[in-house]
Coordinates of C-alpha atoms in Angstrom, one line a residue:
Chain A
M1 CA -11.2 11.2 54.4
D2 CA -9.3 13.1 56.1
F3 CA -8.0 16.7 54.2
N4 CA -5.8 17.9 57.1
F5 CA -2.3 17.9 58.5
T6 CA -1.7 16.1 61.7
E7 CA -0.7 18.0 64.7
D8 CA 2.4 17.7 64.2
Q9 CA 2.7 18.6 61.1
V10 CA 1.3 22.1 61.4
M11 CA 3.9 22.5 64.1
L12 CA 6.6 21.3 61.3
R13 CA 5.0 23.6 58.6
K14 CA 5.8 26.5 61.4
A15 CA 9.6 25.3 62.8
F16 CA 10.1 25.0 58.8
A17 CA 8.4 28.7 58.1
D18 CA 10.2 29.7 61.2
F19 CA 13.7 28.8 59.3
V20 CA 12.8 30.1 56.4
A21 CA 12.0 33.9 57.8
Q22 CA 15.1 33.8 59.3
E23 CA 17.2 32.7 57.2
V24 CA 16.3 32.8 53.7
A25 CA 13.5 35.2 53.2
P26 CA 15.9 37.9 53.6
K27 CA 18.4 36.5 51.4
A28 CA 16.4 35.0 48.6
A29 CA 16.1 38.0 46.3
E30 CA 20.3 38.0 46.4
W31 CA 21.0 34.7 45.7
D32 CA 19.0 34.8 42.5
A33 CA 20.6 38.1 41.0
S34 CA 23.4 36.8 41.6
D35 CA 23.1 32.9 40.9
T36 CA 24.8 31.5 44.7
C37 CA 24.1 28.5 45.8
P38 CA 23.7 29.1 49.9
V39 CA 25.8 25.9 50.8
E40 CA 26.6 27.3 53.9
L41 CA 22.9 26.9 55.2
F42 CA 23.5 23.2 54.7
P43 CA 24.8 21.8 58.1
M44 CA 22.1 24.3 59.8
M45 CA 19.2 22.6 57.8
G46 CA 21.1 19.3 58.7
E47 CA 20.8 20.1 62.7
L48 CA 16.9 21.1 62.3
G49 CA 16.4 18.1 60.6
I50 CA 15.1 19.2 57.0
L51 CA 17.3 17.7 55.2
G52 CA 16.9 14.3 56.9
V53 CA 13.1 14.0 57.3
F54 CA 12.2 11.5 56.1
V55 CA 15.3 9.3 56.6
P56 CA 14.8 6.8 59.9
E57 CA 16.4 7.8 62.9
T58 CA 18.5 4.8 62.7
Y59 CA 20.4 6.4 59.7
G60 CA 20.3 9.7 61.4
G61 CA 16.9 11.3 59.9
V62 CA 14.6 12.2 61.9
G63 CA 12.2 9.0 60.8
L64 CA 8.8 11.1 59.4
G65 CA 7.6 10.6 55.8
H66 CA 7.4 12.5 52.3
V67 CA 4.5 14.5 53.4
E68 CA 6.9 16.4 56.1
R69 CA 9.6 16.0 53.0
L70 CA 7.3 18.0 51.1
I71 CA 5.9 20.7 53.5
A72 CA 10.0 21.5 54.2
L73 CA 10.2 22.0 50.5
E74 CA 6.5 24.3 49.7
E75 CA 7.9 26.6 52.7
I76 CA 11.6 27.2 51.6
A77 CA 10.4 27.2 48.1
R78 CA 7.8 30.0 49.0
H79 CA 10.9 32.2 49.4
S80 CA 13.4 30.7 47.4
A81 CA 12.6 27.9 44.7
G82 CA 16.5 27.4 43.7
L83 CA 17.5 26.9 47.2
A84 CA 14.7 24.1 47.8
M85 CA 15.9 23.0 44.5
F86 CA 19.4 22.5 45.6
V87 CA 17.9 20.7 48.5
F88 CA 15.6 18.1 47.0
T89 CA 18.4 17.1 44.8
H90 CA 20.2 16.0 47.8
Q91 CA 17.4 14.0 49.1
L92 CA 17.2 12.9 45.5
G93 CA 20.5 11.1 46.2
M94 CA 19.7 10.0 49.5
A95 CA 16.0 8.4 48.5
A96 CA 17.8 6.5 46.3
L97 CA 20.2 5.5 48.8
L98 CA 17.6 4.7 51.3
E99 CA 15.5 2.8 49.1
N100 CA 18.3 0.7 47.5
G101 CA 21.8 1.1 49.1
T102 CA 23.0 -2.0 51.1
E103 CA 23.2 -1.6 54.8
D104 CA 26.6 -0.5 54.8
Q105 CA 26.2 2.4 52.3
K106 CA 23.0 3.8 54.3
K107 CA 25.0 3.5 57.8
R108 CA 28.4 5.1 56.3
Y109 CA 26.8 8.2 54.3
L110 CA 23.1 8.5 55.3
P111 CA 23.8 10.1 58.7
L112 CA 26.2 12.5 56.6
L113 CA 23.7 13.9 54.4
C114 CA 21.0 14.5 57.1
A115 CA 23.6 16.2 58.9
G116 CA 24.2 18.5 55.7
E117 CA 28.1 17.3 56.2
K118 CA 28.0 15.8 53.0
I119 CA 26.0 16.9 49.6
S120 CA 24.5 14.7 47.2
G121 CA 22.7 14.6 43.7
L122 CA 21.4 11.7 41.3
A123 CA 22.8 11.9 37.6
T124 CA 20.9 10.7 34.9
T125 CA 20.4 12.9 31.8
E126 CA 22.9 13.0 29.1
P127 CA 22.9 14.9 25.8
T128 CA 20.9 12.5 24.1
G129 CA 17.8 13.0 26.2
G130 CA 17.0 13.0 29.6
S131 CA 13.9 10.9 30.2
D132 CA 15.2 8.4 27.9
L133 CA 17.1 6.9 30.4
L134 CA 17.9 4.3 28.4
G135 CA 19.5 5.5 25.8
A136 CA 22.2 6.9 27.9
N137 CA 25.9 6.5 26.5
T138 CA 27.8 6.4 29.6
T139 CA 29.2 2.9 30.0
A140 CA 30.4 1.4 33.2
V141 CA 32.3 -2.0 31.7
L142 CA 33.6 -4.6 35.2
E143 CA 37.4 -5.0 35.1
E144 CA 38.5 -7.4 38.0
D145 CA 37.1 -5.5 41.2
H146 CA 36.8 -2.2 39.5
W147 CA 34.1 -1.2 37.3
V148 CA 35.3 1.6 34.6
L149 CA 33.0 4.5 34.1
N150 CA 33.3 6.4 31.0
G151 CA 30.8 9.2 29.7
R152 CA 29.1 12.8 30.3
K153 CA 25.9 13.9 32.4
C154 CA 24.5 17.2 31.3
F155 CA 21.9 19.8 32.7
I156 CA 23.0 17.9 36.5
T157 CA 21.8 19.6 39.7
N158 CA 24.4 20.2 42.8
S159 CA 27.3 19.2 39.9
H160 CA 29.4 21.4 41.2
L161 CA 28.6 21.1 44.8
A162 CA 27.7 17.1 45.0
D163 CA 30.5 15.1 47.8
L164 CA 28.6 12.1 46.6
A165 CA 27.2 11.5 43.4
M166 CA 24.8 8.7 42.2
V167 CA 25.1 8.4 38.1
T168 CA 23.5 5.7 35.9
A169 CA 25.8 4.3 33.3
K170 CA 24.9 1.6 31.0
S171 CA 26.6 -2.2 32.5
G172 CA 24.9 -4.2 29.8
E173 CA 22.3 -5.6 27.6
D174 CA 19.4 -8.1 28.2
E175 CA 18.6 -10.8 25.9
K176 CA 16.6 -8.4 23.5
G177 CA 19.5 -6.4 23.7
R178 CA 17.9 -3.1 25.1
N179 CA 20.5 -1.5 27.6
L180 CA 20.8 -2.4 31.1
L181 CA 21.6 0.5 33.8
T182 CA 23.3 0.4 36.9
I183 CA 23.5 3.0 39.4
Y184 CA 26.7 3.5 40.9
L185 CA 27.9 5.8 43.9
I186 CA 30.9 8.0 43.3
E187 CA 32.5 10.2 45.5
K188 CA 33.9 13.8 45.1
G189 CA 37.4 13.7 44.2
T190 CA 37.9 10.2 42.2
E191 CA 40.1 10.4 39.6
G192 CA 38.7 11.2 36.1
F193 CA 35.6 12.4 37.7
G194 CA 34.6 16.1 38.0
P195 CA 32.2 18.8 37.1
G196 CA 32.2 20.4 33.2
R197 CA 30.3 23.3 32.0
K198 CA 28.1 25.1 34.8
E199 CA 24.7 26.5 33.0
H200 CA 23.2 29.7 33.8
K201 CA 19.8 29.4 34.0
M202 CA 16.8 31.8 33.5
G203 CA 15.1 29.7 36.9
L204 CA 16.1 28.4 39.7
R205 CA 18.6 30.2 40.7
G206 CA 20.7 29.6 43.7
S207 CA 20.5 25.8 41.9
V208 CA 23.9 25.2 41.1
T209 CA 22.9 22.9 37.7
G210 CA 25.8 21.6 35.4
E211 CA 27.9 18.5 33.3
L212 CA 29.4 15.9 35.2
V213 CA 32.6 14.2 33.5
L214 CA 33.6 10.7 33.6
N215 CA 37.1 9.9 31.8
N216 CA 38.0 6.3 33.2
V217 CA 36.6 6.8 36.3
R218 CA 38.2 3.5 38.4
I219 CA 35.8 2.8 41.8
P220 CA 35.4 -0.3 43.6
K221 CA 32.8 -3.1 42.6
E222 CA 30.9 -2.5 45.8
S223 CA 30.2 1.2 44.8
V224 CA 27.0 -0.7 43.1
I225 CA 23.7 1.3 44.3
G226 CA 20.9 -1.8 44.3
A227 CA 21.6 -4.5 41.8
V228 CA 23.9 -4.6 38.5
G229 CA 21.1 -4.0 35.7
K230 CA 18.8 -2.6 37.5
G231 CA 19.5 1.3 37.5
Y232 CA 16.8 2.1 35.2
G233 CA 13.5 0.8 37.6
I234 CA 15.5 2.7 40.7
A235 CA 16.6 5.7 38.6
A236 CA 13.1 6.2 37.3
K237 CA 11.5 5.3 40.8
T238 CA 13.3 8.0 42.2
I239 CA 13.0 10.4 39.8
G240 CA 9.0 9.3 39.3
E241 CA 8.2 9.8 43.2
V242 CA 10.9 11.4 45.0
G243 CA 11.9 14.2 42.2
R244 CA 8.7 14.7 40.2
A245 CA 6.9 15.3 44.0
S246 CA 9.6 17.8 44.8
M247 CA 9.1 19.8 41.8
A248 CA 5.6 19.8 42.8
A249 CA 6.3 20.8 46.1
I250 CA 8.7 23.6 44.5
C251 CA 5.7 25.1 42.8
V252 CA 2.7 24.7 45.4
G253 CA 5.2 27.2 47.4
I254 CA 5.7 29.8 44.5
L255 CA 1.7 29.6 44.6
R256 CA 1.6 30.6 47.4
G257 CA 4.0 33.0 46.9
C258 CA 1.9 34.2 44.0
V259 CA -1.6 34.2 46.4
E260 CA 0.2 35.8 49.3
E261 CA 1.9 38.4 47.2
S262 CA -0.7 39.5 45.1
V263 CA -3.0 39.9 48.2
K264 CA -0.7 42.2 49.9
F265 CA -0.5 44.2 47.0
A266 CA -4.0 44.5 45.9
N267 CA -4.7 45.7 49.6
E268 CA -1.7 48.5 49.6
R269 CA -1.7 49.7 45.7
I270 CA -4.7 52.1 46.3
V271 CA -6.4 53.3 42.9
Y272 CA -8.8 56.1 42.7
G273 CA -9.1 56.4 46.2
K274 CA -9.7 53.1 47.1
P275 CA -7.2 49.5 47.6
I276 CA -7.5 47.7 44.1
A277 CA -8.9 44.9 46.2
K278 CA -12.2 46.3 46.0
L279 CA -12.1 45.9 41.7
Q280 CA -13.6 43.3 40.7
P281 CA -11.3 42.3 37.9
I282 CA -8.3 42.2 40.2
Q283 CA -10.7 39.8 42.5
F284 CA -10.9 37.7 39.3
H285 CA -6.7 36.8 39.7
I286 CA -6.9 36.9 43.3
A287 CA -9.4 33.9 43.2
E288 CA -7.6 32.4 40.3
N289 CA -4.4 31.9 42.2
R290 CA -6.2 31.2 45.3
L291 CA -7.8 28.2 43.0
D292 CA -4.6 27.1 41.5
Y293 CA -2.6 26.8 44.9
E294 CA -5.8 25.0 46.5
A295 CA -5.7 22.0 43.8
G296 CA -2.1 21.5 43.2
K297 CA -1.6 21.6 46.9
L298 CA -4.9 18.8 46.9
L299 CA -3.0 17.2 44.5
L300 CA 0.8 16.9 45.9
Y301 CA -0.3 15.8 49.3
R302 CA -2.6 13.6 48.8
A303 CA 0.4 11.7 46.3
A304 CA 2.7 12.1 49.3
K305 CA 0.1 10.4 51.7
T306 CA -0.3 7.7 49.0
K307 CA 3.6 7.2 49.1
D308 CA 3.7 7.1 52.7
E309 CA 1.5 4.6 52.7
G310 CA 3.7 2.7 50.7
K311 CA 1.7 2.4 47.8
S312 CA 2.9 3.4 44.3
A313 CA 2.6 7.2 43.5
V314 CA 4.2 7.6 40.1
A315 CA 1.5 8.6 38.2
E316 CA -0.7 11.0 41.1
F317 CA 3.2 12.7 41.5
S318 CA 2.7 13.3 37.7
M319 CA -0.5 15.0 37.9
A320 CA 0.6 16.9 41.2
K321 CA 3.9 18.1 38.8
H322 CA 2.3 18.7 35.4
F323 CA -0.7 20.5 37.2
G324 CA 2.3 22.4 39.5
T325 CA 4.6 23.8 36.8
E326 CA 1.8 25.2 35.1
A327 CA -0.3 26.4 37.6
A328 CA 2.6 28.1 39.3
S329 CA 3.6 29.3 35.4
R330 CA 0.0 30.7 34.7
A331 CA -0.4 32.0 38.5
A332 CA 3.3 34.3 38.4
K333 CA 2.2 35.9 34.9
R334 CA -1.0 36.6 36.6
T335 CA 0.6 37.6 39.6
I336 CA 2.5 40.5 37.2
E337 CA -0.3 41.3 35.6
L338 CA -2.2 42.2 38.7
M339 CA 0.4 44.5 39.9
G340 CA 0.8 46.4 36.4
A341 CA 4.6 48.0 36.4
Y342 CA 5.7 47.1 39.4
G343 CA 5.3 43.2 39.0
V344 CA 8.3 43.3 36.4
I345 CA 10.3 45.5 38.8
D346 CA 13.1 43.4 40.8
E347 CA 11.8 44.6 44.6
Y348 CA 8.8 42.6 43.8
P349 CA 8.7 38.6 43.4
A350 CA 6.3 38.1 40.6
G351 CA 9.0 38.1 38.1
R352 CA 10.8 35.2 40.1
F353 CA 8.1 33.7 40.9
L354 CA 7.4 33.2 37.0
R355 CA 11.1 32.2 36.6
D356 CA 11.4 29.5 38.4
A357 CA 7.8 28.6 37.7
L358 CA 8.6 28.1 33.8
T359 CA 12.1 26.3 35.0
S360 CA 10.1 23.7 37.3
I361 CA 8.5 22.6 33.5
S362 CA 11.5 20.9 32.2
S363 CA 13.0 19.6 35.4
G364 CA 11.5 16.0 36.2
G365 CA 10.6 15.3 32.7
T366 CA 8.6 18.1 30.6
S367 CA 4.6 18.3 31.0
E368 CA 4.2 16.3 27.8
I369 CA 6.3 13.6 29.6
Q370 CA 3.7 13.8 32.7
R371 CA 1.1 13.3 30.2
L372 CA 2.1 10.3 28.6
I373 CA 2.5 8.6 32.1
I374 CA -0.9 10.1 33.1
A375 CA -2.4 8.8 29.8
G376 CA -0.7 5.3 30.3
D377 CA -2.2 5.0 33.9
T378 CA -5.3 6.6 33.1
L379 CA -5.7 4.0 29.8
K380 CA -5.2 0.7 32.4
T381 CA -7.0 2.1 35.1
F382 CA -10.3 3.4 33.5
A383 CA -10.5 0.1 31.2
Chain B
M1 CA 18.0 25.5 89.3
N2 CA 14.0 25.2 88.6
I3 CA 13.2 28.1 86.3
I4 CA 9.8 28.6 85.5
V5 CA 8.4 30.7 82.4
C6 CA 5.0 32.3 82.4
V7 CA 3.8 32.8 78.6
K8 CA 1.1 33.8 76.9
P9 CA -0.7 32.7 73.2
V10 CA -1.5 36.4 71.7
P11 CA -3.4 37.1 68.7
D12 CA -0.7 37.0 65.4
P13 CA 0.5 41.1 65.3
E14 CA 1.1 40.7 61.8
K15 CA -3.1 39.9 61.5
Y16 CA -4.3 42.8 64.1
H17 CA -5.3 44.7 60.8
L18 CA -8.1 41.9 61.3
L19 CA -9.1 42.1 64.9
K20 CA -12.4 43.7 65.9
I21 CA -13.9 44.5 69.1
D22 CA -17.4 43.6 70.7
T23 CA -18.7 47.4 71.1
K24 CA -20.9 45.4 73.6
T25 CA -18.1 43.6 75.6
K26 CA -15.7 45.5 74.9
R27 CA -13.7 42.5 74.0
L28 CA -11.3 41.4 71.7
I29 CA -12.9 39.2 68.8
R30 CA -10.2 36.5 68.1
E31 CA -12.0 34.4 65.7
G32 CA -10.4 33.7 62.8
I33 CA -6.9 35.4 63.7
P34 CA -4.5 32.9 64.5
T35 CA -2.3 32.6 67.6
I36 CA 1.4 33.0 68.7
L37 CA 3.6 32.7 71.4
N38 CA 3.7 35.8 72.8
P39 CA 7.5 37.8 71.0
C40 CA 8.6 38.4 74.8
D41 CA 7.8 35.3 76.2
R42 CA 9.5 33.3 73.5
T43 CA 12.7 35.3 74.1
A44 CA 11.9 34.6 78.2
V45 CA 12.0 30.8 77.1
E46 CA 15.2 31.3 75.2
A47 CA 16.5 32.8 78.4
A48 CA 15.6 30.1 80.4
L49 CA 16.9 27.4 78.1
Q50 CA 20.4 29.4 78.4
L51 CA 20.9 29.8 82.4
K52 CA 19.3 25.7 82.3
E53 CA 22.5 24.5 79.6
T54 CA 24.4 26.5 82.2
H55 CA 23.2 25.8 85.2
G56 CA 21.1 22.3 84.9
G57 CA 18.2 21.9 86.4
K58 CA 14.4 22.4 84.8
V59 CA 12.1 24.9 82.6
V60 CA 8.7 24.6 83.4
I61 CA 6.4 26.4 81.0
L62 CA 2.9 27.8 82.5
S63 CA 0.2 29.5 81.0
M64 CA -3.1 30.8 81.8
A65 CA -5.1 30.2 78.2
P66 CA -8.1 28.5 76.5
L67 CA -7.6 24.6 75.9
F68 CA -7.0 25.4 71.9
S69 CA -3.8 27.3 72.5
Q70 CA -2.0 24.1 73.5
D71 CA -0.1 23.8 70.1
R72 CA 1.7 27.4 71.3
I73 CA 2.9 26.0 74.3
R74 CA 3.7 23.1 72.9
E75 CA 5.7 25.1 70.7
A76 CA 7.4 26.1 74.4
L77 CA 8.6 22.8 74.6
A78 CA 9.6 22.1 71.3
M79 CA 12.4 24.8 71.8
G80 CA 13.2 22.2 75.3
A81 CA 11.5 23.0 78.1
D82 CA 10.8 20.1 79.9
E83 CA 7.3 20.9 81.6
A84 CA 4.4 22.3 80.5
Y85 CA 1.1 23.8 82.3
I86 CA -2.1 25.4 81.2
A87 CA -4.5 27.0 83.7
C88 CA -7.8 26.7 82.0
D89 CA -11.3 26.9 83.3
A90 CA -14.1 28.4 81.8
L91 CA -14.0 31.0 85.4
F92 CA -11.0 32.5 84.2
A93 CA -12.5 34.0 81.2
G94 CA -12.4 38.3 81.0
A95 CA -9.5 38.3 83.4
D96 CA -7.6 41.5 83.9
T97 CA -4.4 41.7 84.7
F98 CA -5.1 41.5 88.0
S99 CA -6.9 38.2 88.1
T100 CA -4.4 36.9 85.4
S101 CA -1.7 37.4 87.9
Y102 CA -3.8 36.2 91.3
T103 CA -4.2 32.5 88.5
L104 CA -0.5 32.5 88.0
M105 CA 0.4 33.0 91.2
K106 CA -2.1 30.1 92.7
A107 CA -0.9 27.5 89.9
I108 CA 2.6 28.1 90.8
E109 CA 2.0 27.6 94.6
A110 CA 0.1 24.4 93.5
L111 CA 3.2 22.9 91.5
G112 CA 4.9 22.1 95.0
V113 CA 8.0 23.5 93.5
R114 CA 10.7 26.2 94.8
F115 CA 11.5 28.0 91.6
D116 CA 15.1 29.7 92.0
L117 CA 13.8 32.3 89.0
I118 CA 10.3 33.5 87.3
L119 CA 11.0 34.3 84.2
T120 CA 8.4 36.2 81.9
G121 CA 8.3 38.3 78.6
T122 CA 8.2 42.4 79.7
E123 CA 4.7 42.8 78.1
S124 CA 2.2 40.8 75.5
A125 CA 1.5 42.2 72.6
D126 CA -1.5 42.6 72.5
G127 CA -2.4 43.9 76.0
A128 CA 1.0 45.6 76.6
T129 CA 0.2 47.0 80.1
A130 CA 3.2 45.1 81.3
N131 CA 1.2 44.7 84.5
V132 CA 1.5 40.7 85.0
P133 CA 5.2 40.5 85.9
T134 CA 5.3 43.0 88.7
Q135 CA 1.7 41.9 90.3
L136 CA 2.8 37.9 90.2
A137 CA 5.9 39.0 92.0
E138 CA 3.9 40.8 94.7
W139 CA 1.1 38.0 95.1
L140 CA 4.6 35.5 95.8
S141 CA 6.3 38.1 97.7
Y142 CA 9.5 37.6 95.2
P143 CA 11.7 40.0 94.5
H144 CA 11.9 41.4 90.8
A145 CA 13.3 43.7 88.4
T146 CA 11.5 44.3 84.6
G147 CA 12.7 44.7 81.1
V148 CA 16.0 43.0 81.8
S149 CA 18.5 41.4 79.4
D150 CA 22.3 39.3 80.2
I151 CA 20.8 37.2 83.1
E152 CA 23.7 35.6 85.1
V153 CA 23.0 33.5 88.1
R154 CA 26.0 32.7 90.6
D155 CA 26.3 32.3 93.9
G156 CA 22.7 32.6 94.9
Y157 CA 22.5 35.5 93.2
A158 CA 21.1 37.1 89.7
T159 CA 22.9 39.6 87.7
V160 CA 21.0 41.3 84.8
R161 CA 21.1 44.5 83.0
K162 CA 18.4 47.0 81.6
K163 CA 18.8 49.5 79.7
I164 CA 17.4 53.2 80.7
E165 CA 17.2 56.6 78.9
Q166 CA 20.6 57.1 79.7
G167 CA 22.3 53.8 79.0
R168 CA 22.5 50.8 80.9
I169 CA 22.0 49.6 84.7
G170 CA 23.3 46.5 86.4
Y171 CA 21.0 45.3 89.4
R172 CA 22.1 41.9 91.4
I173 CA 19.1 40.2 93.4
K174 CA 19.2 37.7 95.7
L175 CA 17.2 34.1 94.6
P176 CA 14.3 33.2 94.2
V177 CA 13.7 36.5 92.2
L178 CA 11.3 37.1 88.9
L179 CA 12.5 38.8 85.9
S180 CA 10.6 40.2 82.8
V181 CA 12.9 39.9 79.7
E182 CA 13.3 42.6 77.0
K183 CA 12.0 41.2 73.6
N184 CA 15.5 41.6 71.8
A185 CA 17.4 40.2 74.7
Y186 CA 17.5 36.7 73.1
R187 CA 17.6 35.3 70.2
P188 CA 14.7 32.5 70.6
R189 CA 16.0 29.1 69.0
L190 CA 14.6 27.7 65.8
I191 CA 13.0 24.7 66.5
S192 CA 14.2 21.2 64.4
A193 CA 12.1 18.5 63.8
M194 CA 13.3 16.0 66.4
N195 CA 12.4 18.5 68.9
V196 CA 8.8 19.1 67.3
I197 CA 8.9 15.0 67.5
G198 CA 9.6 15.0 71.2
A199 CA 7.5 18.0 71.8
G200 CA 4.2 16.0 70.8
K201 CA 4.8 13.6 73.1
K202 CA 4.9 15.2 75.9
T203 CA 1.4 15.8 78.0
I204 CA 0.0 19.5 79.0
G205 CA -0.8 19.4 82.5
I206 CA -4.1 21.0 82.9
L207 CA -4.9 23.2 86.2
T208 CA -8.5 23.9 86.8
A209 CA -10.5 26.4 89.0
E210 CA -11.2 23.4 91.5
T211 CA -7.8 21.7 91.1
L212 CA -5.9 25.3 92.2
G213 CA -8.5 26.1 94.7
V214 CA -8.6 29.2 93.5
D215 CA -11.2 32.2 95.6
E216 CA -13.6 32.2 92.7
C217 CA -13.8 36.2 93.4
R218 CA -10.5 36.9 92.4
V219 CA -10.6 35.4 89.0
G220 CA -11.7 36.1 85.4
L221 CA -14.0 38.6 84.5
K222 CA -15.6 38.5 88.1
G223 CA -12.2 39.0 90.1
S224 CA -11.2 42.0 87.5
P225 CA -11.7 45.2 88.8
T226 CA -10.7 46.8 85.1
R227 CA -13.2 48.1 83.0
A228 CA -12.7 49.1 79.5
G229 CA -14.1 52.4 79.2
E230 CA -15.4 54.1 76.1
L231 CA -14.3 53.0 72.7
I232 CA -13.3 55.4 70.1
Q233 CA -12.4 55.2 66.6
L234 CA -10.5 57.5 65.4
D235 CA -11.1 59.5 61.9
L236 CA -8.0 59.0 60.2
R237 CA -9.5 60.5 56.9
R238 CA -8.0 63.3 55.3
A239 CA -10.2 66.5 54.1
G240 CA -9.6 68.0 50.7
R241 CA -10.3 71.2 49.7
E242 CA -9.6 73.1 46.5
I243 CA -8.0 76.4 46.7
S244 CA -8.5 78.2 43.2
G245 CA -7.4 82.0 42.0
E246 CA -4.4 83.8 41.1
P247 CA -0.7 82.2 42.8
E248 CA -0.2 85.3 45.2
E249 CA -3.8 84.8 46.0
I250 CA -3.2 81.2 46.9
A251 CA -0.5 81.5 48.5
R252 CA -2.0 84.4 51.0
R253 CA -5.2 82.2 51.5
I254 CA -2.5 78.6 52.7
V255 CA -0.9 80.9 54.8
D256 CA -4.0 82.2 56.8
I257 CA -5.2 78.5 56.8
A258 CA -2.0 77.4 58.6
K259 CA -2.0 80.3 61.1
K260 CA -6.0 79.3 61.7
S261 CA -4.6 75.7 62.3
G262 CA -2.1 77.1 65.2
V263 CA 0.8 76.9 62.7
N264 CA 3.3 80.1 63.7
C265 CA 4.2 81.9 60.1

C-alpha cells in the first residue's frame, strides 16, 4: 500500500497552490462578502490545466485523473470553497459529457470547456427533490427530429453562468410504469431556456446557484447525452463519483484551512504572557482538527484512486463526502471557539469556513442520503 | 541565444522560525524544513524565459545542491527551461560562496556551451551574501552587473537598468555577460499542469566532482576560506518594572530612568 502522492502529484499541488496564492487567496473574502463569482479567472484556469486536468489530451485536457482533479479543488477550497464549487460544477458537466457523450459531442465541446472558454453544469434537482431523481417533473417529448422540454430545475450551481447545461428530463416510462430519464445538452440562448430565480446562500458564496426554466425548449434530436432513457444511471454515477468527490475535496480544503488557521492563531495569540498554543485545551482543539483533516484526506484520495483505477467508488465517495462535510463543520466551529471573539470577526476566515462547511452538507445528497448509500453497500459487502 | 540560470534551493523563508543552528558546526539544521526555489532565482528564470521567447535559443538551469533538491530544479524546468544540471557530490558539502562559485564555474565549463548570458538571482534568501554572482563572473572573466531589471539584448549587447538611491541607472554591456536579477524585476509565471507533466519526463543531469575535474582543495568545506565566528543569541526579553507612589513622584522617576538610558529630556 502506498499512501504517498507521486512526485508529479506533489509538484502539481504546488503549481495549483501557487495559482491560488496569487489569484485566489487575496480576493476570497471579498468574493464571499459580495457573493461575486470570479468568472474572469476561468480562461487562466483553463490555460493552467486546472479545469481539464482529468480530460484526455485528445479533447484538450491534461490527461491525468480524478486524484489530480481533487488536489486542485482542495487547494482552491483551502481559500475559496465558493470558487471550488463553481469549478467542480463545470467539471460535473464535463465528466457527464466525457463518459457518455458521442465522439462528435466530445470533440466539439470538451476543448472549449477545458480551456475555460465555455462554462458547463449539470441540472437534475427540481422543487420535488434532489436525491429523488426519478420523481422529476421536467418532461421531454420527441416531436419528429426535435425534443421539446418543459419544466423547472432548482438549486442549480452555475445556473446563470453555464453556456452548456446538461439537463435531466422524463422522456418516457419503463414496462413497470417507472419514469425513464434522459440527459439533454442545451446551449445558452436556446429559445425558451434560461435562468430563473437566483438564490442567496449562507455559504459557498461566490458560486452562483439558482433556477433553470424550460418553456417549450426545442433542441435537435442528437442533443441527447448517452442513450435515451439512460439518464438516471448517468446522473447518479456522475453525481456519485464526481459531485460527491468534489464536495469531499472542498471540505478537505476547509479542514486544512482549520488546521492551518488554528495553528497560526494559537502561536500568535499571547494570553497570560505565553502563546495559547502552550495551553492543553487549545492543543486538544488543534489535535482534533488535525485528526479530522487527516481522516478526511485519506477517505477522499483512497476513493479517488479507486475511481482512477476504473473501479466503482460510489460508496467510497459517499463515505468521504459524509465524513468530510460533517468533519469540516465541527472543525470550523472548533476553530471559532479556539479563536474566541476573533473567530467570529470577518477578518478571520473561520466564520466563512463554518458557513461553507454547513452549506456543503446538502450538496450532492444530505448526510442521511450518504448513510443510506453506505448502509446499502455495507449490507451487501459484509453479508 | 544560450542562457544559463544558476539557481539555489533554499529553506522556505516562511518556515525560518523553525530553523536551528548547530552550535558545534555552526551550520543550519535544515531537517524538516521544506525547500523552495530561491525567490530571486525564480525571477531570473522568468527573465531568461522571456528573453528566449524574444530571441530563441535555449535556457539551461544549473544548481549546486543535494540530490533531494531535484524537485525544486524540476520546477524551473516546468516553468519552461530546456535542460537542467545539478552539481552534486559529498565533496561539495559545506561550501561557502567562494567554493560554490568555483564549482559552478567548473560546471559551466564542463557543459561546453558558450552561454551569451549567465543569469542569477541577486542573492539567496538564506545566506543573502550576494557574493556568488560576482565571484562566478570573475572566475569566468565575464563582465557583470548586479541587481538589474529590464534586460534587453540587441546587436551583441545587453542593456539593463538598476535601481540606485537617486533613481535608476542604465548599463550597456557587451555579451557574454553575467547579470544578477533583482527580485521584483519580473513576475515569475505560474506553472501549468501540462508543463509539470512535461518536466517530469525530462532528465536532470548530475555533475559529480569527478566529472567536473575539480581541484578538491577548492570545493566544499575544505575549499571554503569563510569560517563562522561566534554565535550570539540576542536577548529580546522585555524587563518590566513597577513604579509606585504619587503621580508627580512616578513622573520624576520615569524622567530619571529615561535620562540614565541616554534619552535627552
